[in-house]
XYZ file of C-alpha atoms in Angstrom:
599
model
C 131.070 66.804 -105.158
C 128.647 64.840 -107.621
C 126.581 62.047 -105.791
C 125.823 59.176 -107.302
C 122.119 58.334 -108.403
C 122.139 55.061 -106.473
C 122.755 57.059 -103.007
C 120.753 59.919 -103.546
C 117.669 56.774 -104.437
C 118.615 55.291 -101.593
C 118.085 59.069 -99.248
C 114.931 59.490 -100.345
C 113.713 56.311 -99.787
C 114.931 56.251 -96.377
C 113.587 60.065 -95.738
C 109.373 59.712 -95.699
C 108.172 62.660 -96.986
C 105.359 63.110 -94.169
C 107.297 62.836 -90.950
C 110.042 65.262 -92.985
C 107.613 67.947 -93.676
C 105.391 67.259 -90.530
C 108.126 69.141 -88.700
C 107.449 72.676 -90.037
C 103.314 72.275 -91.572
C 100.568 70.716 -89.682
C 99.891 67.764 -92.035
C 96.208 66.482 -92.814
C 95.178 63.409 -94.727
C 93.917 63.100 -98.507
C 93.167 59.961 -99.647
C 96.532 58.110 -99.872
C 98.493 61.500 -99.482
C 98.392 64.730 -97.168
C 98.147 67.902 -97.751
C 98.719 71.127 -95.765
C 98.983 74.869 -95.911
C 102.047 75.684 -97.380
C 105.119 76.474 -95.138
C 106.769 78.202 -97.991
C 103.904 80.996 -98.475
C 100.811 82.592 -96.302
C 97.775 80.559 -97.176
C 94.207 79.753 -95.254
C 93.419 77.145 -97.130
C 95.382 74.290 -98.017
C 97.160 73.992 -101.455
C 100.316 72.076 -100.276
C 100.307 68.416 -101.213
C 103.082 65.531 -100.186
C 103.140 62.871 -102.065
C 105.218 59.112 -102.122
C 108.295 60.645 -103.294
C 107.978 64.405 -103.816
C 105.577 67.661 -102.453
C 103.639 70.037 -104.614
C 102.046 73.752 -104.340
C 99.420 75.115 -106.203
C 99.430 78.081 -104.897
C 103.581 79.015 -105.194
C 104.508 76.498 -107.371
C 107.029 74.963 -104.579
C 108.047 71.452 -105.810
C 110.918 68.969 -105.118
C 111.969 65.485 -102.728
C 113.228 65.780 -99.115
C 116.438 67.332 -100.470
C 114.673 70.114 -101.961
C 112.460 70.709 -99.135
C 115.501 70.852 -96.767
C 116.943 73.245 -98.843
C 114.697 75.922 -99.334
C 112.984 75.308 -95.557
C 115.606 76.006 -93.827
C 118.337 77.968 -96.658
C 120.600 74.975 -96.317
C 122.763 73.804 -99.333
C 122.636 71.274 -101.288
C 125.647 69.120 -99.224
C 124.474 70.405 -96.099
C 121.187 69.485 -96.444
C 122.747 65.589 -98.039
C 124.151 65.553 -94.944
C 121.911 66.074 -92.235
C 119.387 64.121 -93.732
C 121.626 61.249 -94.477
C 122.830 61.541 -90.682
C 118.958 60.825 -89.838
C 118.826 57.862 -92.062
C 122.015 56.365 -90.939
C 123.844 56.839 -94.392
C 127.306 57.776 -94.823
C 127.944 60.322 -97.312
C 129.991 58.959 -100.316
C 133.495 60.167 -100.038
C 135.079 62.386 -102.799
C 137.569 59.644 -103.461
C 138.765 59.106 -107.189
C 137.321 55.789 -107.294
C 133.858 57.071 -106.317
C 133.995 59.574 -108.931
C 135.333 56.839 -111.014
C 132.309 54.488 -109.955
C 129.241 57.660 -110.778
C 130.748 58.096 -114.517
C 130.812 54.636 -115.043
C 126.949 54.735 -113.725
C 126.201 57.297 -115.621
C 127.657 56.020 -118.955
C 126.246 52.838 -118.247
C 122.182 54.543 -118.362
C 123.440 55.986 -122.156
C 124.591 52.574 -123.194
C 121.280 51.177 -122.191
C 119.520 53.587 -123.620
C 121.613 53.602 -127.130
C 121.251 49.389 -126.661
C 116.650 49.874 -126.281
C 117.331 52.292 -129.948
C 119.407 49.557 -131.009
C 117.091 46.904 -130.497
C 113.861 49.075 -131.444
C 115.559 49.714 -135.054
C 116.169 46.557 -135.495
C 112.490 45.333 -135.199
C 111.219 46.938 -137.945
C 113.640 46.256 -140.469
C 113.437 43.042 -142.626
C 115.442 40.852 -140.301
C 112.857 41.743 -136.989
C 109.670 41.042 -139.129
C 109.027 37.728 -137.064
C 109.271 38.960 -134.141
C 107.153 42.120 -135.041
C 104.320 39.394 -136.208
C 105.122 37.544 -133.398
C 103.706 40.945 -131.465
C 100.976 41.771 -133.589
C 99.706 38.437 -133.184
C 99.600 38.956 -129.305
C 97.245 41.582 -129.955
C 99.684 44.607 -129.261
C 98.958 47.797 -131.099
C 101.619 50.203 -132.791
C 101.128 52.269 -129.516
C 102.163 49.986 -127.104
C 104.947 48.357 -128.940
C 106.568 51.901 -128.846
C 106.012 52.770 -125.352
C 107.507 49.636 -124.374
C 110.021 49.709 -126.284
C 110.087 46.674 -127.432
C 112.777 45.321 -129.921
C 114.616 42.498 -131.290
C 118.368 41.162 -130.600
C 119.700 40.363 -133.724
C 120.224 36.035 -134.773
C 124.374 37.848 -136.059
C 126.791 37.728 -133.471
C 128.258 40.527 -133.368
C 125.213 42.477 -133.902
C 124.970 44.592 -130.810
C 129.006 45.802 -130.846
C 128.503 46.545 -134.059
C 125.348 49.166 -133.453
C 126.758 51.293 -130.628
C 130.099 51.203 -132.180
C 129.439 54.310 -133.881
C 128.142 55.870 -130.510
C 131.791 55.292 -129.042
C 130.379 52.692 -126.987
C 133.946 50.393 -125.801
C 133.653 46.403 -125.502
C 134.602 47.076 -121.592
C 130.817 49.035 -121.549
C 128.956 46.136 -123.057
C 130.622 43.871 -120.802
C 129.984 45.775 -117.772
C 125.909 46.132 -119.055
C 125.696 42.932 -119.445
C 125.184 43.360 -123.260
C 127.885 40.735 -124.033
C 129.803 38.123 -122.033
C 132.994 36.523 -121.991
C 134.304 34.377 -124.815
C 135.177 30.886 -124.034
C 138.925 29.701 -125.192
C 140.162 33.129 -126.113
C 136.887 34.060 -128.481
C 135.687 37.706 -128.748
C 132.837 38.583 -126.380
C 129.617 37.094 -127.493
C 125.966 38.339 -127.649
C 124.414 37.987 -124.263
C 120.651 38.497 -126.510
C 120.841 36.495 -129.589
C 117.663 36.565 -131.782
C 115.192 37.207 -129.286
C 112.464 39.440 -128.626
C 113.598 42.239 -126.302
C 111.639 43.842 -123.495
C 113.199 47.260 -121.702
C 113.407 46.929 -118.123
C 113.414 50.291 -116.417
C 113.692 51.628 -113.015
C 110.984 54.057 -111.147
C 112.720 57.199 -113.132
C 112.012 55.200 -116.362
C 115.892 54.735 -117.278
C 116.958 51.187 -118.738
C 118.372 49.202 -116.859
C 118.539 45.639 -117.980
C 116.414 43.784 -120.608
C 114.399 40.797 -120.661
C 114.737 38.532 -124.284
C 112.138 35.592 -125.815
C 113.215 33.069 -128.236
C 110.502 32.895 -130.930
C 111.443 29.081 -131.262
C 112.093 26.306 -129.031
C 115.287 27.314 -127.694
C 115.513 26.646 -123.714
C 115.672 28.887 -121.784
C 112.142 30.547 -123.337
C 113.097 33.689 -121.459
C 116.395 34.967 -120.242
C 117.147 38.184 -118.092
C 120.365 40.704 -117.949
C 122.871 39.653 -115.541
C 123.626 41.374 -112.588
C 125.186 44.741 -113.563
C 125.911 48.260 -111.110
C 122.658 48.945 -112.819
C 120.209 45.814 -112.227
C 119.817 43.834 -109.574
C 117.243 41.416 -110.266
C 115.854 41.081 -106.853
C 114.678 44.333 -106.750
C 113.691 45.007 -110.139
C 110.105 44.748 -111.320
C 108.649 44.989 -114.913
C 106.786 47.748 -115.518
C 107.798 49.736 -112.645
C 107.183 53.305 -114.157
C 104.409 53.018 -116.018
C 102.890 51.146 -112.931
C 104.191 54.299 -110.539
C 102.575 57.126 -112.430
C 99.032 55.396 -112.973
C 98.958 54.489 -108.759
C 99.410 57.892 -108.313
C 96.189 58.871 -111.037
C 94.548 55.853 -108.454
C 94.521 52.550 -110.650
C 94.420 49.722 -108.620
C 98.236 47.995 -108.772
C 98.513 44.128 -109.848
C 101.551 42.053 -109.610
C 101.086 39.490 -112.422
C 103.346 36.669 -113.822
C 105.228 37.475 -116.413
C 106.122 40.637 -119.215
C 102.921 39.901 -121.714
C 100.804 39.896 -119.425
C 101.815 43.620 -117.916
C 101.970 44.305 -121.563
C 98.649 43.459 -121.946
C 96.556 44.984 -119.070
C 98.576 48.227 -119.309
C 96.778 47.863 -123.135
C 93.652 46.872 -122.103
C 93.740 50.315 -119.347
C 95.001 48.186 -116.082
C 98.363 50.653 -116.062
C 99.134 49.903 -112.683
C 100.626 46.248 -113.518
C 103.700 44.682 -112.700
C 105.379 41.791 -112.630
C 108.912 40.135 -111.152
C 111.498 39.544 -113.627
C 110.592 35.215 -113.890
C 110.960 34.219 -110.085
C 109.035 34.799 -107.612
C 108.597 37.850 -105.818
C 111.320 38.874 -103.526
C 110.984 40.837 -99.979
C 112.532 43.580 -101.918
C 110.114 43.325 -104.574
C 107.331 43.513 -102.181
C 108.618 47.089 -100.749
C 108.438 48.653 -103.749
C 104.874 47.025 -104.190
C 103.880 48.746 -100.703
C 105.510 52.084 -101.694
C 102.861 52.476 -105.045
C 100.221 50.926 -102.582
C 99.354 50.395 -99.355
C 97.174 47.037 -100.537
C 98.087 45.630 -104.487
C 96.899 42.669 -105.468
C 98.810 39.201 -106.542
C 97.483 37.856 -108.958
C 97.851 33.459 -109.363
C 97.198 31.127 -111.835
C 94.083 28.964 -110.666
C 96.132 25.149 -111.042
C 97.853 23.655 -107.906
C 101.081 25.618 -109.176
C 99.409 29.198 -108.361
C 98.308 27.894 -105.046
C 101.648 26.972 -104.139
C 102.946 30.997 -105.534
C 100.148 32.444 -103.151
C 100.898 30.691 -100.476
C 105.040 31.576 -100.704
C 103.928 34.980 -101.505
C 101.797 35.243 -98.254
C 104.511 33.798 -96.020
C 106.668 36.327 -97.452
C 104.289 38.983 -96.732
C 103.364 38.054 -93.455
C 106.955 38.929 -92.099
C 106.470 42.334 -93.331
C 102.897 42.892 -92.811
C 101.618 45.887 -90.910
C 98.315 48.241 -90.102
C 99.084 49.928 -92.800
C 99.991 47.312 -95.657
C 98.491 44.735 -96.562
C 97.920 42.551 -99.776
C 94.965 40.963 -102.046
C 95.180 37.939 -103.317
C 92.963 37.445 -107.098
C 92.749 33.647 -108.751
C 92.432 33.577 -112.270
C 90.176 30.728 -113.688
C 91.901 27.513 -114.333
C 94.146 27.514 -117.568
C 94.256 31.576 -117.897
C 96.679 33.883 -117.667
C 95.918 37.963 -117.984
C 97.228 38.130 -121.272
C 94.913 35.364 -122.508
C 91.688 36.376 -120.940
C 92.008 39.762 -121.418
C 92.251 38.549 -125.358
C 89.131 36.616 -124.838
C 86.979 38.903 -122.478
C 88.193 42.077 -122.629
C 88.827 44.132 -119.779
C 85.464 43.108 -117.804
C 86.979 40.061 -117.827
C 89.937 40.583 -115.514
C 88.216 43.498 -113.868
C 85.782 40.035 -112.722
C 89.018 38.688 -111.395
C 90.150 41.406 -109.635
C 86.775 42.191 -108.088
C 86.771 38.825 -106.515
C 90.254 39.431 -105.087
C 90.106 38.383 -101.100
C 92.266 40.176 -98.662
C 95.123 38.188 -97.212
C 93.351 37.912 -94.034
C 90.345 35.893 -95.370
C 92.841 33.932 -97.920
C 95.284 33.089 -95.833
C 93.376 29.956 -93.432
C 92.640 28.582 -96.623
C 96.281 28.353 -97.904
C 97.136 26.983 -94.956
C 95.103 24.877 -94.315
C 94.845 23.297 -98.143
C 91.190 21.911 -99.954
C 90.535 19.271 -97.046
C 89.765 19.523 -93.685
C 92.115 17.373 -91.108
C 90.108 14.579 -90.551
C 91.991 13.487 -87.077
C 92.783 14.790 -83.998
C 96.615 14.890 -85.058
C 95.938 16.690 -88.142
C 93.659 19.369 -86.509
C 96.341 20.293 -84.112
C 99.251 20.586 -86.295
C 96.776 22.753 -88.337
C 96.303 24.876 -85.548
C 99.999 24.917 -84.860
C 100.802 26.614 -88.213
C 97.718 28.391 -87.930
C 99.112 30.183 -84.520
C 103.145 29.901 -86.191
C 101.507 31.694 -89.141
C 100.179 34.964 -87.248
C 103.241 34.975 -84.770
C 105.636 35.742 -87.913
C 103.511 39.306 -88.150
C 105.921 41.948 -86.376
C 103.505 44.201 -85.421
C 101.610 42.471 -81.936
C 97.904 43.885 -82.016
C 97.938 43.060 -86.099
C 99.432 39.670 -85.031
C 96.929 38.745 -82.272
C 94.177 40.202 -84.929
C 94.997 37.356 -87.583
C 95.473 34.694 -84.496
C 91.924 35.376 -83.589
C 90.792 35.716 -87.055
C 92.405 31.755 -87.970
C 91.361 30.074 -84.437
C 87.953 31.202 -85.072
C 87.959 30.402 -88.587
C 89.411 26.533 -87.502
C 86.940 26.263 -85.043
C 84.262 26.980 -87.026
C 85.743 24.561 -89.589
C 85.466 21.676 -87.289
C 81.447 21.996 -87.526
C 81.212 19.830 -90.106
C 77.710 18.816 -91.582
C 77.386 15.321 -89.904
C 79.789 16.516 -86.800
C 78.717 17.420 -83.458
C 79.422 21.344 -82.590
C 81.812 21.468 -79.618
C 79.929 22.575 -76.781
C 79.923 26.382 -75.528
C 82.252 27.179 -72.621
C 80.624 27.811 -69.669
C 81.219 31.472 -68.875
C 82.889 32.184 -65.052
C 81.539 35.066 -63.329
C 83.495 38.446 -64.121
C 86.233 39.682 -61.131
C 85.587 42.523 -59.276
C 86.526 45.548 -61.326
C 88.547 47.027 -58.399
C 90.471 44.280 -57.633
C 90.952 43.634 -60.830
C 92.510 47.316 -60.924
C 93.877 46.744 -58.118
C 95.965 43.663 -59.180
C 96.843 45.940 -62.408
C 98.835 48.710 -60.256
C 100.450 46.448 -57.938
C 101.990 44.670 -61.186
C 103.465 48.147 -62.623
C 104.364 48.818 -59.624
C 106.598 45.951 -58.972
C 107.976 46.075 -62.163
C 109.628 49.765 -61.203
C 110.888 48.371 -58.045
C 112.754 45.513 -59.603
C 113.657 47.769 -62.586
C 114.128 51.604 -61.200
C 116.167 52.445 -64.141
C 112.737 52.552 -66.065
C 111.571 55.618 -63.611
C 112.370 58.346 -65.645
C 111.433 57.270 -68.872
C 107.846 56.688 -67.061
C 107.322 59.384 -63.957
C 105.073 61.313 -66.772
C 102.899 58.486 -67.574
C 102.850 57.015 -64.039
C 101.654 60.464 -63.186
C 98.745 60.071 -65.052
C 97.406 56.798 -63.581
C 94.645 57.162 -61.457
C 95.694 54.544 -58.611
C 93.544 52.733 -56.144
C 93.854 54.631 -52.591
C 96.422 52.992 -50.242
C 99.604 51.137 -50.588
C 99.365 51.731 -54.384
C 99.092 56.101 -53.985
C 101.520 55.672 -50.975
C 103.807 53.492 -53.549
C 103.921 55.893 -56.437
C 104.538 58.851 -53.996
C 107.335 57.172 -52.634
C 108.797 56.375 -55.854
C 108.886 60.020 -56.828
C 110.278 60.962 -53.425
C 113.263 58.635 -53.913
C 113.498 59.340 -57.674
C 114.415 63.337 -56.871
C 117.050 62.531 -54.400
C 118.847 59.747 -55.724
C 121.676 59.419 -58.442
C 121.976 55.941 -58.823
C 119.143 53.616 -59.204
C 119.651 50.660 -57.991
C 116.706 48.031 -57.063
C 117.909 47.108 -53.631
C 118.906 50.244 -52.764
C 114.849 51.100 -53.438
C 113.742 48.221 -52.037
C 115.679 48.989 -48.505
C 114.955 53.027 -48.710
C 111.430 51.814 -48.678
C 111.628 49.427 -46.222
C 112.992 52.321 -43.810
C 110.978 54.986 -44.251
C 107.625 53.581 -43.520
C 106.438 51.307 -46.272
C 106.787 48.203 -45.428
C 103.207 47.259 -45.571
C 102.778 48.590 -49.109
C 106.088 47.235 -50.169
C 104.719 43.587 -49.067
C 101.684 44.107 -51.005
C 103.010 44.965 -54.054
C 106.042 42.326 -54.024
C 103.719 39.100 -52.957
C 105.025 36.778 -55.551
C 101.020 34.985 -56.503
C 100.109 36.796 -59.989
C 103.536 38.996 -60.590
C 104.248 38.929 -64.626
C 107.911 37.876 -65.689
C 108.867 41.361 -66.290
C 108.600 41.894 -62.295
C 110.982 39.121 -61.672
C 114.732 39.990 -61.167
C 116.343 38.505 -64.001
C 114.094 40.013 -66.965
C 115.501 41.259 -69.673
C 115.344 45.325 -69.935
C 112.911 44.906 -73.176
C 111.078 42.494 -71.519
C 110.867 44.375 -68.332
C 109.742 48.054 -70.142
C 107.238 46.107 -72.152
C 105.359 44.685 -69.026
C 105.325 48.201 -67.455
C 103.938 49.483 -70.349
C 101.373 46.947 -70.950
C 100.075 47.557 -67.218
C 100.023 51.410 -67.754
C 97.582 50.869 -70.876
C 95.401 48.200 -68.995
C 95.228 50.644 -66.254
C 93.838 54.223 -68.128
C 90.463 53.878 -69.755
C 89.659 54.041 -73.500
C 88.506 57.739 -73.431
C 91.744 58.479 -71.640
C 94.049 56.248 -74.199
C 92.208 57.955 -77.693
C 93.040 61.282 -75.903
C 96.951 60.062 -74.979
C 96.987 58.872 -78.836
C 95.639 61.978 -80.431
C 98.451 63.946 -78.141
C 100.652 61.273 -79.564
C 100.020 61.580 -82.481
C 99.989 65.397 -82.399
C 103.578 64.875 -81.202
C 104.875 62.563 -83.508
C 103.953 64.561 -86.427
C 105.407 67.955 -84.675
C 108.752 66.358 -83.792
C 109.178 63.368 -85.997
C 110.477 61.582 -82.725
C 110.879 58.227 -82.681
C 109.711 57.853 -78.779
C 106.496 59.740 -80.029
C 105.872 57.015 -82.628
C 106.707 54.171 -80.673
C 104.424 55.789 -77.812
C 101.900 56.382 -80.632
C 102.119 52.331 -81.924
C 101.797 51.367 -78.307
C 98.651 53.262 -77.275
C 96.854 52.314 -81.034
C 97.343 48.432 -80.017
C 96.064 49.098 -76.169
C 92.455 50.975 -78.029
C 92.528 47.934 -80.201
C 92.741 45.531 -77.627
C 90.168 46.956 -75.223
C 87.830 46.836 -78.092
C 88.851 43.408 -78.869
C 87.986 42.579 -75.229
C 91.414 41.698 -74.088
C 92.416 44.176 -71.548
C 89.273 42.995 -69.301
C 90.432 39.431 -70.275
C 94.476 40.608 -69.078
C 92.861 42.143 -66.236
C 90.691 39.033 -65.217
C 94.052 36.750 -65.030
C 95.842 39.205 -62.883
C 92.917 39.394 -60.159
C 92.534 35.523 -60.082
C 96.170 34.305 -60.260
C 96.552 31.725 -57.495
């Protein structure tokens, strides 16, 4: 059965390359990629490389995308391995139904259309009729060279003009219609022209097929730029200009750039920026930002440096923040005031954006000033709602330690702010004396273990890591031994059940300590909620092993994750990397203070 292009996109993109392959070869970073010895031949030294979207030896010669690694790793076939690997991504399999088949051949005569239409429109620039629009180029400052690798062309001012060209090619008025290359006639007309004498500029996908165009009036029709509609091709939420071009020079290591509009991609990919982009006249989508991420872990944004670019960043980082993580970020670059790339790459050259970009700030250091505007709040009102959206801003991030990173990062920053020359500093806190380190310990196990005897069901997920705790002697040892005890005998777990087995059998003292209501977190209470309730015992567990114990736990995560490709090793992995980051940060000992002092 043939699969259509749009699925088999869609596999690979949910199918990451490095947990995939991290199943069968021990996997070792390499800048932005890994590398490893290859699993398809005996090698000491390694010549295997996996990359965003496909893996590479240098030694064999082994190349191809999860698919093809399934394939020849395990002798699978080409269905087989489709369907495993779509059963892992949560994708159904397209069924061989008629219609489906129907659907792939109309995708697939749809790309030759588009690509017939780009000829089309090429041709027709450098014949008599396109010489405006060729000046109109040339006086951009765009070479021979880049006009043609582009593609750039122009849509004929004679209706007509584009059913006319591919007629010949046995292109059908139902195909332009359904590329978007005509529409409708009003009142019982013939289809007209959706491009009609305008500048035309290819719009390709990350294989570098056309998929929709982009057309420019040369005169002072409205609008000045227009887009395809939405076809089974485009959609324009997704799209971004320059996509190809942009993919193969982030893999050679240029820097990527999400600009404004098509000239000015046109223009730094001239002037040797080939890793810029741009969305197709709005601005940038969720979507459009995931395929940002997948060239980059950290492109830049590029703004205009008027009020109207401020307003862009700032909706870009909001955007960004929701899908923010470790390990993607942004940078944010301001162009001086009354530039665009196009323009002062014209007038500097490329020093003169390379300025620009150099002087990009990461998101973290932009992002109080977005917020927070040119001015300072001047009253007390002002300065807390600023501090409101400050806070609202970082709790948007999903991941929690980068989210309590940027909180930090903006109090401290609007703290700092409120120094102003001419203001009094607000006065240091007065620092309380430090709890005792064992009964700060102390108060740690009794919480983790109250949280098991309201929720038992979490037992064995946890008996390995509880295990590992190193407990204060007494009714916390006695506790955990009792726990197991009950755990190997019992088929049901039920919280009263534990609560009366232990009540009976000797630990009464011990279950009074650690059920004393002063200090117990929510997730010990009753009615938590099972996420709530896991997440509590896990956040004592960390608090309770030491940071030499938790790097070891996260390397044997780690070492896990990338064996099995498990999603309880990664989540296990995430968890532990937050806990090192937050006893660095300080706030385990400042968790652990709380707990010992709760009234």
């Amino acid at each position: 059965m043939a699969l259509s292009p749009s699925f088999l996109d869609e596999l690979r993109l949910r199918t990451p390359l490095p947990g995939l392959i991290g199943r069968r070869a021990r996997l070792t970073r390499s800048g932005r990629n890994w590398k490893a010895c290859c699993p398809f031949h005996n090698e000491k030294s390694p010549s295997f490389y996996v990359y965003d979207d496909h893996y590479h030896c240098f030694g064999c010669g082994a190349h191809g995308d999860a698919v093809s690694f399934v394939m020849q790793s395990e002798g699978a076939g080409f269905m087989e391995a489709v369907e495993r690997l779509a059963a892992e991504a949560g994708l159904d399999v397209p069924k061989p139904t008629p219609e489906a088949a129907a659907r792939d051949r109309r995708a697939r005569d749809l790309h030759a259309v588009m690509a017939a239409a780009q000829e089309a429109f090429t041709r027709r620039l450098h014949l008599p009729e396109g010489r405006p629009a060729l000046d109109y180029l040339q006086r951009r400052g765009l070479t021979p060279e880049t006009i043609r690798a582009f593609g750039l062309g122009w849509a004929s001012g004679t209706r007509g003009a584009i059913a006319a060209d591919l007629k010949p090619e046995g292109v059908e008025t139902a195909q332009l219609l359904e590329a978007g290359l005509v529409r409708e006639g009003e009142g019982g007309e013939a289809p007209r022209d959706f491009f009609f004498g305008r500048v035309i500029f290819p719009i390709r996908d990350r294989r570098g097929r056309v998929i929709a165009f982009g057309g420019r009036t040369l005169g002072d029709a409205q609008p000045k730029y227009v887009n395809s509609p939405e076809t089974p091709l485009f959609s324009k939420r997704r799209a971004l200009f320059g996509l190809d071009g942009a993919k193969e020079a982030a893999f050679r290591g240029a820097r990527v750039i999400a600009v404004e509009g098509y000239m000015d991609v046109i223009a730094l990919h001239q002037a040797g920026f080939g890793a810029a982009v741009a969305p197709l006249g709005t601005a940038l989508t969720a979507e459009q930002m995931q395929e940002l991420w997948r060239l980059t872990p950290e492109p830049v944004l590029c703004f205009d440096g008027d009020a109207a670019g401020a307003r862009a960043a700032a909706r870009a980082a909001e955007l960004a923040l929701t899908q923010l993580a470790p390990e993607r970020t942004l940078r944010l670059a301001t162009l001086p005031a009354g530039e665009d790339p196009d323009t002062l790459v014209g007038k500097g050259g490329p020093a003169a954006f390379q300025a620009v970009l150099d002087a990009a700030q990461p998101l973290s250091e932009a992002l109080f000033t977005l917020i927070a505007g040119g001015r300072p709040p001047q009253t007390p009102e002002a300065r807390a709602a600023l501090r409101h959206r400050l806070a609202a801003a970082a709790a948007t991030i999903p991941d929690k330690a980068l989210a309590s990173e940027y909180r930090s990062m903006l109090l401290d920053r609007f703290f700092t702010a409120r120094a102003r020359p001419g203001q009094k500093p607000k006065p240091p806190r007065i620092a309380r004396a430090a709890p005792d380190p064992g009964q700060a310990r102390s108060e740690g196990a009794r919480c983790a273990l109250a949280i098991l005897i309201r929720h038992p069901w979490l037992l064995p997920q946890v008996e390995e890591a509880l295990a590992l705790l190193d407990l204060p002697e007494g009714p916390a040892t006695r506790l955990r031994n009792a726990l197991f005890a009950w755990l190997s005998g019992i088929e049901t777990l039920d919280s009263a059940a534990l609560i009366d087995h232990l009540a009976h059998t000797g630990e009464s003292d011990a279950l009074a300590w650690a059920m004393r209501p002063e200090g117990l977190p929510q997730a010990a209470q009753a009615e938590a909620q099972p996420k709530e309730a896991e997440e509590g015992w896990w956040h004592f567990f960390l608090l309770l092993r030491g940071e030499a114990d938790l790097i070891e736990d996260q390397r044997a995560a780690e070492r896990d994750w990338i064996a099995t490709n498990d999603p309880g090793a990664a989540l296990r992995l995430q968890r532990l990397t937050e806990a090192i980051a937050a006893q660095r940060r300080g706030e385990i000992e400042a968790v652990a203070d709380t707990a010992a002092t709760s009234p």
